[in-house]
JSON list of C-alpha atoms in Angstrom, two decimals:
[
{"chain": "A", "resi": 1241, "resn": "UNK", "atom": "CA", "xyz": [11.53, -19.42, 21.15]},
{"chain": "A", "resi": 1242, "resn": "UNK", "atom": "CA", "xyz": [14.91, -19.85, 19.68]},
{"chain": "A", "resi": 1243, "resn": "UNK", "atom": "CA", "xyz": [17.24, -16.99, 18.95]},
{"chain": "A", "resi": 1244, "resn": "UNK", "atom": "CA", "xyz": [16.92, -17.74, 15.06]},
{"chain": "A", "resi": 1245, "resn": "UNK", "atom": "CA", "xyz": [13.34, -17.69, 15.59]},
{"chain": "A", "resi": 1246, "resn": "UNK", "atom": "CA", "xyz": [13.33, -14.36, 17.90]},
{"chain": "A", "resi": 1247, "resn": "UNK", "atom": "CA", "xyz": [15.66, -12.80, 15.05]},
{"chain": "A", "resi": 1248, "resn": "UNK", "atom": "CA", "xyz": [13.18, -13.82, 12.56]},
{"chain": "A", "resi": 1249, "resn": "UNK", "atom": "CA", "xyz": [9.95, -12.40, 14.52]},
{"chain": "A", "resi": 1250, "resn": "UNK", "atom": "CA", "xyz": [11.86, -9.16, 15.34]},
{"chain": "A", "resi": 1251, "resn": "UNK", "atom": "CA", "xyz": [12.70, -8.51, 11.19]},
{"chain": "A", "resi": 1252, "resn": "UNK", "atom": "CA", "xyz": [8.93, -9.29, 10.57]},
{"chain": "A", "resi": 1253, "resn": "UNK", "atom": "CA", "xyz": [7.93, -6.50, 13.11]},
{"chain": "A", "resi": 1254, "resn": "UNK", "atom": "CA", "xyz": [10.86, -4.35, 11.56]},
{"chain": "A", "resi": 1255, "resn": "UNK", "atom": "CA", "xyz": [8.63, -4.65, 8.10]},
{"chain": "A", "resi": 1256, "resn": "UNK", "atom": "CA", "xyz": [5.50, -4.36, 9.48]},
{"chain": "A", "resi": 1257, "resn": "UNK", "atom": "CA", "xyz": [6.46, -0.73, 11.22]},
{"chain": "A", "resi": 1258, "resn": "UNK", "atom": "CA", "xyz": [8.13, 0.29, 8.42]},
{"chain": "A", "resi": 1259, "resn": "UNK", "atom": "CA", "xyz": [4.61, -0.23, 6.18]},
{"chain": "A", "resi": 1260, "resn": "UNK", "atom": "CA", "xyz": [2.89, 3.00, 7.83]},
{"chain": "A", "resi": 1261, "resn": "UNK", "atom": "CA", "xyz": [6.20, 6.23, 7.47]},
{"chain": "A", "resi": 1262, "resn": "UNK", "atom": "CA", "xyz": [6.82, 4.44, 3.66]},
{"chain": "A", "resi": 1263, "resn": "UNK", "atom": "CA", "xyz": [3.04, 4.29, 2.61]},
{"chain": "A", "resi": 1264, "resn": "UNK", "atom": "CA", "xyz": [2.90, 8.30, 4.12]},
{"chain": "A", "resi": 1265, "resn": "UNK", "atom": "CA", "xyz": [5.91, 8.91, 1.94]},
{"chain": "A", "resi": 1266, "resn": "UNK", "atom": "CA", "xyz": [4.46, 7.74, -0.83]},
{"chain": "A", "resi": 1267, "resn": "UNK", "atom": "CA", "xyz": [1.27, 9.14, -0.39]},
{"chain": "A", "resi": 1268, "resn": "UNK", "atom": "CA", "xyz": [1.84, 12.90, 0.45]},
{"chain": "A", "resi": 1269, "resn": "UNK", "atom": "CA", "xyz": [3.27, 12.56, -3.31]},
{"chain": "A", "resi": 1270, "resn": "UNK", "atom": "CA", "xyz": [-0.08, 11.45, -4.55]},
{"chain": "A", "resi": 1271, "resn": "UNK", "atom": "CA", "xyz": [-1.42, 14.35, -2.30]},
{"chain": "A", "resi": 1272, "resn": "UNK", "atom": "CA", "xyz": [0.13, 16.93, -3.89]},
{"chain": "A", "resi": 1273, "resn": "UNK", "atom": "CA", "xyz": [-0.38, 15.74, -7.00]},
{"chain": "A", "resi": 1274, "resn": "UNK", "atom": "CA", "xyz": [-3.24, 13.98, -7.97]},
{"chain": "A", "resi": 1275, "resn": "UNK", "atom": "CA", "xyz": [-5.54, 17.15, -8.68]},
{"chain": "A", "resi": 1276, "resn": "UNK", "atom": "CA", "xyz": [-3.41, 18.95, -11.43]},
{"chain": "A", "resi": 1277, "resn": "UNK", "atom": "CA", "xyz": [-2.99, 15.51, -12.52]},
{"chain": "A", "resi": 1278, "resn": "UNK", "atom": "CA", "xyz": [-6.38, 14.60, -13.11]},
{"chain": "A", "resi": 1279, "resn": "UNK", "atom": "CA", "xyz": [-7.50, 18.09, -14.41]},
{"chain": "A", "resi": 1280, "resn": "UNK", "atom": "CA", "xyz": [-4.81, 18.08, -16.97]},
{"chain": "A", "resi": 1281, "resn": "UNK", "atom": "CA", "xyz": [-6.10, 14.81, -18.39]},
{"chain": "A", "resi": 1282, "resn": "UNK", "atom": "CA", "xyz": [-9.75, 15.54, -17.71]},
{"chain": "A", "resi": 1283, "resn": "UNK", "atom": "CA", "xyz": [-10.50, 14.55, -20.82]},
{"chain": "A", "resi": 1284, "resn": "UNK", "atom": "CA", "xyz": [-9.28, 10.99, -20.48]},
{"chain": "A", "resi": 1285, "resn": "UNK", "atom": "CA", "xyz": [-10.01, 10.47, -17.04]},
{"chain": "A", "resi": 1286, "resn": "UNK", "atom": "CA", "xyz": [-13.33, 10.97, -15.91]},
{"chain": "A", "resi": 1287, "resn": "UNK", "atom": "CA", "xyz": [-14.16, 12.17, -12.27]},
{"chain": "A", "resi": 1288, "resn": "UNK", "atom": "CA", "xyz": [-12.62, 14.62, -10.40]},
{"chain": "A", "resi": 1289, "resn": "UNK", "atom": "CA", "xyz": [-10.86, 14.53, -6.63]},
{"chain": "A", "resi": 1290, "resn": "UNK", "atom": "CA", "xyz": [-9.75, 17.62, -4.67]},
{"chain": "A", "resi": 1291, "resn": "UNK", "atom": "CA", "xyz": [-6.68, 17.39, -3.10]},
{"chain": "A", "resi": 1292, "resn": "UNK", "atom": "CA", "xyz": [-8.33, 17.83, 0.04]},
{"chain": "A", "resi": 1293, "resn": "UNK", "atom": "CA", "xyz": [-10.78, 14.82, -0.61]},
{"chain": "A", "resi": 1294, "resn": "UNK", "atom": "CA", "xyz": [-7.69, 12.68, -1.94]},
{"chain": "A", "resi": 1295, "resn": "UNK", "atom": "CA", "xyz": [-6.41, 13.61, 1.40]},
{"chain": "A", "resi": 1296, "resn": "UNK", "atom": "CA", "xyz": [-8.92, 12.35, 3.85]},
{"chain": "A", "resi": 1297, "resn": "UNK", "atom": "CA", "xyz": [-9.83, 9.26, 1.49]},
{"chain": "A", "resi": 1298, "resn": "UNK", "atom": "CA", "xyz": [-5.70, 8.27, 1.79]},
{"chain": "A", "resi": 1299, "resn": "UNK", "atom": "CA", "xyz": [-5.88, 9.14, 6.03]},
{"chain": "A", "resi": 1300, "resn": "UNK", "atom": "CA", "xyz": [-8.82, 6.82, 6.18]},
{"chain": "A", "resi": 1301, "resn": "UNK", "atom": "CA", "xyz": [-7.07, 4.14, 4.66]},
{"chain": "A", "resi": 1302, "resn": "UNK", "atom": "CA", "xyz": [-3.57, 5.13, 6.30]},
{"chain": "A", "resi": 1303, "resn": "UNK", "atom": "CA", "xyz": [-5.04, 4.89, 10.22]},
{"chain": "A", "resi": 1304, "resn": "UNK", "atom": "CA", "xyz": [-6.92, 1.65, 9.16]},
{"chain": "A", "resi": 1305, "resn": "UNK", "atom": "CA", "xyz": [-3.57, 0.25, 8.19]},
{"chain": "A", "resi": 1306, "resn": "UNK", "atom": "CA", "xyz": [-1.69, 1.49, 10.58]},
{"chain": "A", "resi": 1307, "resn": "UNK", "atom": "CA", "xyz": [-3.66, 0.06, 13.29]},
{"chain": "A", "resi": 1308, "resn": "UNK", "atom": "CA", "xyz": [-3.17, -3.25, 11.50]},
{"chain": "A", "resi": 1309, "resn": "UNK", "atom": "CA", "xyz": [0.29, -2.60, 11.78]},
{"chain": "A", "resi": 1310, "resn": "UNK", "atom": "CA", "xyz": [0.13, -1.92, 15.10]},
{"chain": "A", "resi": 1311, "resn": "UNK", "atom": "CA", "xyz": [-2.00, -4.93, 16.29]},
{"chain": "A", "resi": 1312, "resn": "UNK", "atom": "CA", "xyz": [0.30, -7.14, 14.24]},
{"chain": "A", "resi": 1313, "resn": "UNK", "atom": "CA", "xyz": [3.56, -5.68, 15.77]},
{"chain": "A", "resi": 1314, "resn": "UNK", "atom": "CA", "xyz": [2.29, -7.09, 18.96]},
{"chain": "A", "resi": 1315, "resn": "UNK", "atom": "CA", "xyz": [1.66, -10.39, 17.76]},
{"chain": "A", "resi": 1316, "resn": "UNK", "atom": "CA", "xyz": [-2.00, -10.07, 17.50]},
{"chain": "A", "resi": 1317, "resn": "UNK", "atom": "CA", "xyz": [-4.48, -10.55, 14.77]},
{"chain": "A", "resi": 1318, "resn": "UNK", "atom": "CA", "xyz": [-6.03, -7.91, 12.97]},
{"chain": "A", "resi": 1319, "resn": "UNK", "atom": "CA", "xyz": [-9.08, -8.44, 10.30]},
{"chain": "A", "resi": 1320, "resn": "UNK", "atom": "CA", "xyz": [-8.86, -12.34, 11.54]},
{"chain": "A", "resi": 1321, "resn": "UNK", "atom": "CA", "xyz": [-4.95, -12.31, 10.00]},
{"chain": "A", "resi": 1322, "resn": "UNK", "atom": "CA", "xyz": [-2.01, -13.36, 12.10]},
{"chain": "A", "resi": 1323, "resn": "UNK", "atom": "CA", "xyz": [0.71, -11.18, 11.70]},
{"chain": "A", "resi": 1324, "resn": "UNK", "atom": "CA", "xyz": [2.63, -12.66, 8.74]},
{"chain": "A", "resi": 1325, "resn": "UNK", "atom": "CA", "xyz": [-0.49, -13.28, 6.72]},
{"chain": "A", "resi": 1326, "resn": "UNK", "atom": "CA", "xyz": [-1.35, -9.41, 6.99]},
{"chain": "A", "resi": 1327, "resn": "UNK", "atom": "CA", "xyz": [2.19, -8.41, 6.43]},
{"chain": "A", "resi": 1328, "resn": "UNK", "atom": "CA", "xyz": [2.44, -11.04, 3.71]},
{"chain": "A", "resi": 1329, "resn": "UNK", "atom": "CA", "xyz": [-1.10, -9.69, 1.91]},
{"chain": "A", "resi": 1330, "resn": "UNK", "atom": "CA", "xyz": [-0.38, -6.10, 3.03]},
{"chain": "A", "resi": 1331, "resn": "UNK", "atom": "CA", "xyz": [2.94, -5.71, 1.54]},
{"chain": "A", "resi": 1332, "resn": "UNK", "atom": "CA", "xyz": [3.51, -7.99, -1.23]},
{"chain": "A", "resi": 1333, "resn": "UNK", "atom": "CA", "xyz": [-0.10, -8.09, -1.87]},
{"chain": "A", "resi": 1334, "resn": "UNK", "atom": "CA", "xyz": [-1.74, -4.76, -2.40]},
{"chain": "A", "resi": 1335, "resn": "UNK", "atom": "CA", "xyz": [1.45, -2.29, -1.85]},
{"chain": "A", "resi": 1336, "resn": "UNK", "atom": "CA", "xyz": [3.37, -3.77, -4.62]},
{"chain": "A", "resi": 1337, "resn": "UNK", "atom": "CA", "xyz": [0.21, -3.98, -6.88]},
{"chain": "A", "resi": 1338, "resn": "UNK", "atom": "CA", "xyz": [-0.30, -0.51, -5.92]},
{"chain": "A", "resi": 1339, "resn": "UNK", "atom": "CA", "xyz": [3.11, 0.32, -7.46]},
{"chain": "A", "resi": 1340, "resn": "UNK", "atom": "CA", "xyz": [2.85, -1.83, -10.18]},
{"chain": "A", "resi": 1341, "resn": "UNK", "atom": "CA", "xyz": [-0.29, -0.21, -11.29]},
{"chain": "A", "resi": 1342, "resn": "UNK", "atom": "CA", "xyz": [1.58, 3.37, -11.13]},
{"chain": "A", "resi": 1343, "resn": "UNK", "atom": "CA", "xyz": [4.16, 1.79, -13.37]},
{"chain": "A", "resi": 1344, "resn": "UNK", "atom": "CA", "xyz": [1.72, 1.06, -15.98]},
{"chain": "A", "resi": 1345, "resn": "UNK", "atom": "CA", "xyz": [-0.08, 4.01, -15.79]},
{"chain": "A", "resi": 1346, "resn": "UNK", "atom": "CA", "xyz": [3.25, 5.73, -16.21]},
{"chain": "A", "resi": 1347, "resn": "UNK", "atom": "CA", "xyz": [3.26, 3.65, -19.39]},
{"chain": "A", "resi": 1348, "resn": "UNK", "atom": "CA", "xyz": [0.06, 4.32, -20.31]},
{"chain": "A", "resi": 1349, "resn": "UNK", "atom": "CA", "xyz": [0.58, 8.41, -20.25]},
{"chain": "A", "resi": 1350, "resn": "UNK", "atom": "CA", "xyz": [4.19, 8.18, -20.89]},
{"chain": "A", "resi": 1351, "resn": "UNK", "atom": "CA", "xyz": [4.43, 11.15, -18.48]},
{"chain": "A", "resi": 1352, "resn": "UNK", "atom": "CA", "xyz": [4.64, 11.56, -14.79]},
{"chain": "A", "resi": 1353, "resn": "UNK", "atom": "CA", "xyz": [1.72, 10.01, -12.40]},
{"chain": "A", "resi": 1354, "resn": "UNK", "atom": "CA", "xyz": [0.87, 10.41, -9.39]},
{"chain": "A", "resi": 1355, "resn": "UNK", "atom": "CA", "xyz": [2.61, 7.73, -6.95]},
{"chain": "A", "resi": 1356, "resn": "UNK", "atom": "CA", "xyz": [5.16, 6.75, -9.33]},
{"chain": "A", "resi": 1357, "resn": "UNK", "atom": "CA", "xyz": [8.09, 8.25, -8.31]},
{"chain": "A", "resi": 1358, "resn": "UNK", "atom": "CA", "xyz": [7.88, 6.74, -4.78]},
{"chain": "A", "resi": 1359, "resn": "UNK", "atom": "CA", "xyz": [6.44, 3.80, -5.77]},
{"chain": "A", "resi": 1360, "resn": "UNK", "atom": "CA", "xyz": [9.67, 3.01, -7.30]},
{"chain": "A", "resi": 1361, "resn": "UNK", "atom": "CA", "xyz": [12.09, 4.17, -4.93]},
{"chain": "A", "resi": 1362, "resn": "UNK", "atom": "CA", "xyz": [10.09, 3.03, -2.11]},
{"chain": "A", "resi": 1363, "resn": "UNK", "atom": "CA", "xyz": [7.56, 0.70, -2.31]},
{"chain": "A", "resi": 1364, "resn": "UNK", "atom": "CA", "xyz": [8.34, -1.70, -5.03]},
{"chain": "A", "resi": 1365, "resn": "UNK", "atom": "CA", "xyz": [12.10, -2.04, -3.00]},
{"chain": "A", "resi": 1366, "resn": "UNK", "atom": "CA", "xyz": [10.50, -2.34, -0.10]},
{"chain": "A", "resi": 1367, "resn": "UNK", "atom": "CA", "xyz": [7.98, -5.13, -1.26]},
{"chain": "A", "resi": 1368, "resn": "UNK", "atom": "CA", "xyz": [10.14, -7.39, -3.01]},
{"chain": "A", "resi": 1369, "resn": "UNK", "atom": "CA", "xyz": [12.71, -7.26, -0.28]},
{"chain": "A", "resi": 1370, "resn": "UNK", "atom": "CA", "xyz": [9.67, -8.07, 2.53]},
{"chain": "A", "resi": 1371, "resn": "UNK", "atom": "CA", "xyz": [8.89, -10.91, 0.06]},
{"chain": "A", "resi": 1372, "resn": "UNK", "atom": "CA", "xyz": [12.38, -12.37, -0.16]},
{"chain": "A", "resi": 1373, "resn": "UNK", "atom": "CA", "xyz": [12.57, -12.55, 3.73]},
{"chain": "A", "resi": 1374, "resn": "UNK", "atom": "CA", "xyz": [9.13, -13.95, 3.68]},
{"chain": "A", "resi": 1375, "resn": "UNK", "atom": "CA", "xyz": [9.75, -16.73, 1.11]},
{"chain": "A", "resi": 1376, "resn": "UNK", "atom": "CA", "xyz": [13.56, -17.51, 2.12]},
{"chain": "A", "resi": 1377, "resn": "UNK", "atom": "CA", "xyz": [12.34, -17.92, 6.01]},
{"chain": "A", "resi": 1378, "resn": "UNK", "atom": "CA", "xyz": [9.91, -20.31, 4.67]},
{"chain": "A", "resi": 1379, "resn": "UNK", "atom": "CA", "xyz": [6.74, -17.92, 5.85]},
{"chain": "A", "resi": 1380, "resn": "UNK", "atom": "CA", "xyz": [4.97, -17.86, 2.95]},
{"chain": "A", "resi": 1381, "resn": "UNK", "atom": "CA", "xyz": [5.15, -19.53, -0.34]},
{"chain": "A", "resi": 1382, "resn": "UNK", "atom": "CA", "xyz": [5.45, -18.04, -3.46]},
{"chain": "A", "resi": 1383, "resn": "UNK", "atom": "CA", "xyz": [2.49, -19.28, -4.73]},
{"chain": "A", "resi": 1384, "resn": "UNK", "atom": "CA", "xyz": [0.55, -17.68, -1.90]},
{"chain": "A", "resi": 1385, "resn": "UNK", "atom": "CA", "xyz": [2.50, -14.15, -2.40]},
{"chain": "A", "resi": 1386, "resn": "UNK", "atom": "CA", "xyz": [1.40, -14.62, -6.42]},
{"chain": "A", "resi": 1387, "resn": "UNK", "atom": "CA", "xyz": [-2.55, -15.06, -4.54]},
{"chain": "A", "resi": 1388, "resn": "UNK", "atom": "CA", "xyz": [-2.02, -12.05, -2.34]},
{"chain": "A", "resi": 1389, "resn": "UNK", "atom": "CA", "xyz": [-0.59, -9.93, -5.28]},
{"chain": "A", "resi": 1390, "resn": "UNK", "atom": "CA", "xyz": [-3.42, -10.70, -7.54]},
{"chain": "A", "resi": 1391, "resn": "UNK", "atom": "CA", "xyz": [-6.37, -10.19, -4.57]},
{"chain": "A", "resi": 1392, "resn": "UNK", "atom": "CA", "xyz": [-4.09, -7.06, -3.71]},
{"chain": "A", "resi": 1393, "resn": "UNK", "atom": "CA", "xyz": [-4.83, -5.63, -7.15]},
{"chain": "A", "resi": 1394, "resn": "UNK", "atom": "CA", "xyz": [-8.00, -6.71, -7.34]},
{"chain": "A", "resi": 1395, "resn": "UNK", "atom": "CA", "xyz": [-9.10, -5.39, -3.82]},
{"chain": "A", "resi": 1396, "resn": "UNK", "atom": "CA", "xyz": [-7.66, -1.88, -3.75]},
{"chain": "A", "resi": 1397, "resn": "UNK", "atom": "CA", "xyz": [-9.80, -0.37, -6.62]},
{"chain": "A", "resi": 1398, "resn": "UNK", "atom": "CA", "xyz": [-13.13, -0.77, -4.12]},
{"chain": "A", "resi": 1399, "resn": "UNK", "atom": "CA", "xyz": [-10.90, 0.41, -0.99]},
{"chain": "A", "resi": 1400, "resn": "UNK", "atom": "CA", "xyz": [-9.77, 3.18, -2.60]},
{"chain": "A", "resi": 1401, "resn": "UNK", "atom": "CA", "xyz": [-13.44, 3.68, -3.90]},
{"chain": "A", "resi": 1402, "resn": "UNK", "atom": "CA", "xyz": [-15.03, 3.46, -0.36]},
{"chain": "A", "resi": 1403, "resn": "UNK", "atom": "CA", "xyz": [-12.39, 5.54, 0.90]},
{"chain": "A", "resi": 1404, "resn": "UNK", "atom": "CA", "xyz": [-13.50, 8.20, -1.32]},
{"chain": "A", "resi": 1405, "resn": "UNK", "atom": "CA", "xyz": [-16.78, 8.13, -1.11]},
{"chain": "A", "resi": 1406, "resn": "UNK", "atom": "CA", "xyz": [-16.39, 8.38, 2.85]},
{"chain": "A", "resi": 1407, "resn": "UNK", "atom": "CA", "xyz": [-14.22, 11.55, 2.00]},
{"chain": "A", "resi": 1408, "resn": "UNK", "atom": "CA", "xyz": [-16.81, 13.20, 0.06]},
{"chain": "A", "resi": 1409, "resn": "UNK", "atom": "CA", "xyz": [-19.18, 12.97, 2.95]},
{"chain": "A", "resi": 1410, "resn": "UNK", "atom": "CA", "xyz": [-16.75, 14.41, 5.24]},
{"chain": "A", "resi": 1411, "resn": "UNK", "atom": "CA", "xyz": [-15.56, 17.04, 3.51]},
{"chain": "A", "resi": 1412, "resn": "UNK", "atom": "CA", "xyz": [-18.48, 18.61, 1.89]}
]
């Protein structure tokens, strides 16, 4: 492998190990506080989650990802994905469409949500700068980060879901 090409591989494992400390950032903020969120608009929103429930639903999805991250790091495939596709899908895909739905909820309420606050320091950054080194180093088009993105925001409603529902059984 060339040194360009070693340089290139060594930034892509740089992104994917930065995915699980910045997605633990941002979610010890939905943590602590998703419940008084969703009590004090009860009357919008309409189901409940514990902190404690919002916690084991997000560690669920956290080691799942994580071990992604980890397989990929080592230049192996995780979920049938190479290690730019996951990256590519994981980042770009359902991180930034993560954010971006925090943004518009924060729109929506005009008032503090959950998420947003580190979704905008941290993960909408983060994406669009893992996307620019994706795109520029010819990884990944843009049309296929536009497919990602919309899957991403597609697929992380049922995740999330799932995720719950797996916490409720656990914690009760």
């Amino acid at each position: 492998m060339s040194s360009y090409g070693q340089y290139q591989s060594s930034i892509i494992n740089l992104f994917i190990l930065l995915f699980p400390p910045l997605y633990l950032i941002h979610d010890i903020e939905e943590i602590f506080t998703v419940e008084p969120f969703l009590i004090e608009h009860s009357d919008i929103i309409p189901f409940h989650v514990t902190t404690l429930e919002f916690a084991v639903a997000f560690s669920l999805l956290w080691v799942i990802a994580s071990i992604g991250c980890y397989q990929t790091s080592r230049e192996r495939r995780f979920l049938g994905m190479k290690p730019v596709t996951y990256l590519s899908f994981l980042v770009p895909g359902i991180i930034l469409a993560n954010a971006i739905g925090h943004v518009l909820q924060f729109l929506y309420f005009k008032d503090y949500v959950p998420g947003m606050i580190t979704s905008i320091l941290i993960l909408i950054p983060y994406s669009f700068v893992t996307a620019r080194f994706l795109i520029m180093n010819g990884k990944v088009t843009v049309k296929k980060l536009v497919t990602y993105f919309l899957i991403g925001f597609v697929v992380q409603g049922p995740l999330a879901l799932l995720a719950h529902i797996f916490s409720s059984f656990i914690v009760e």
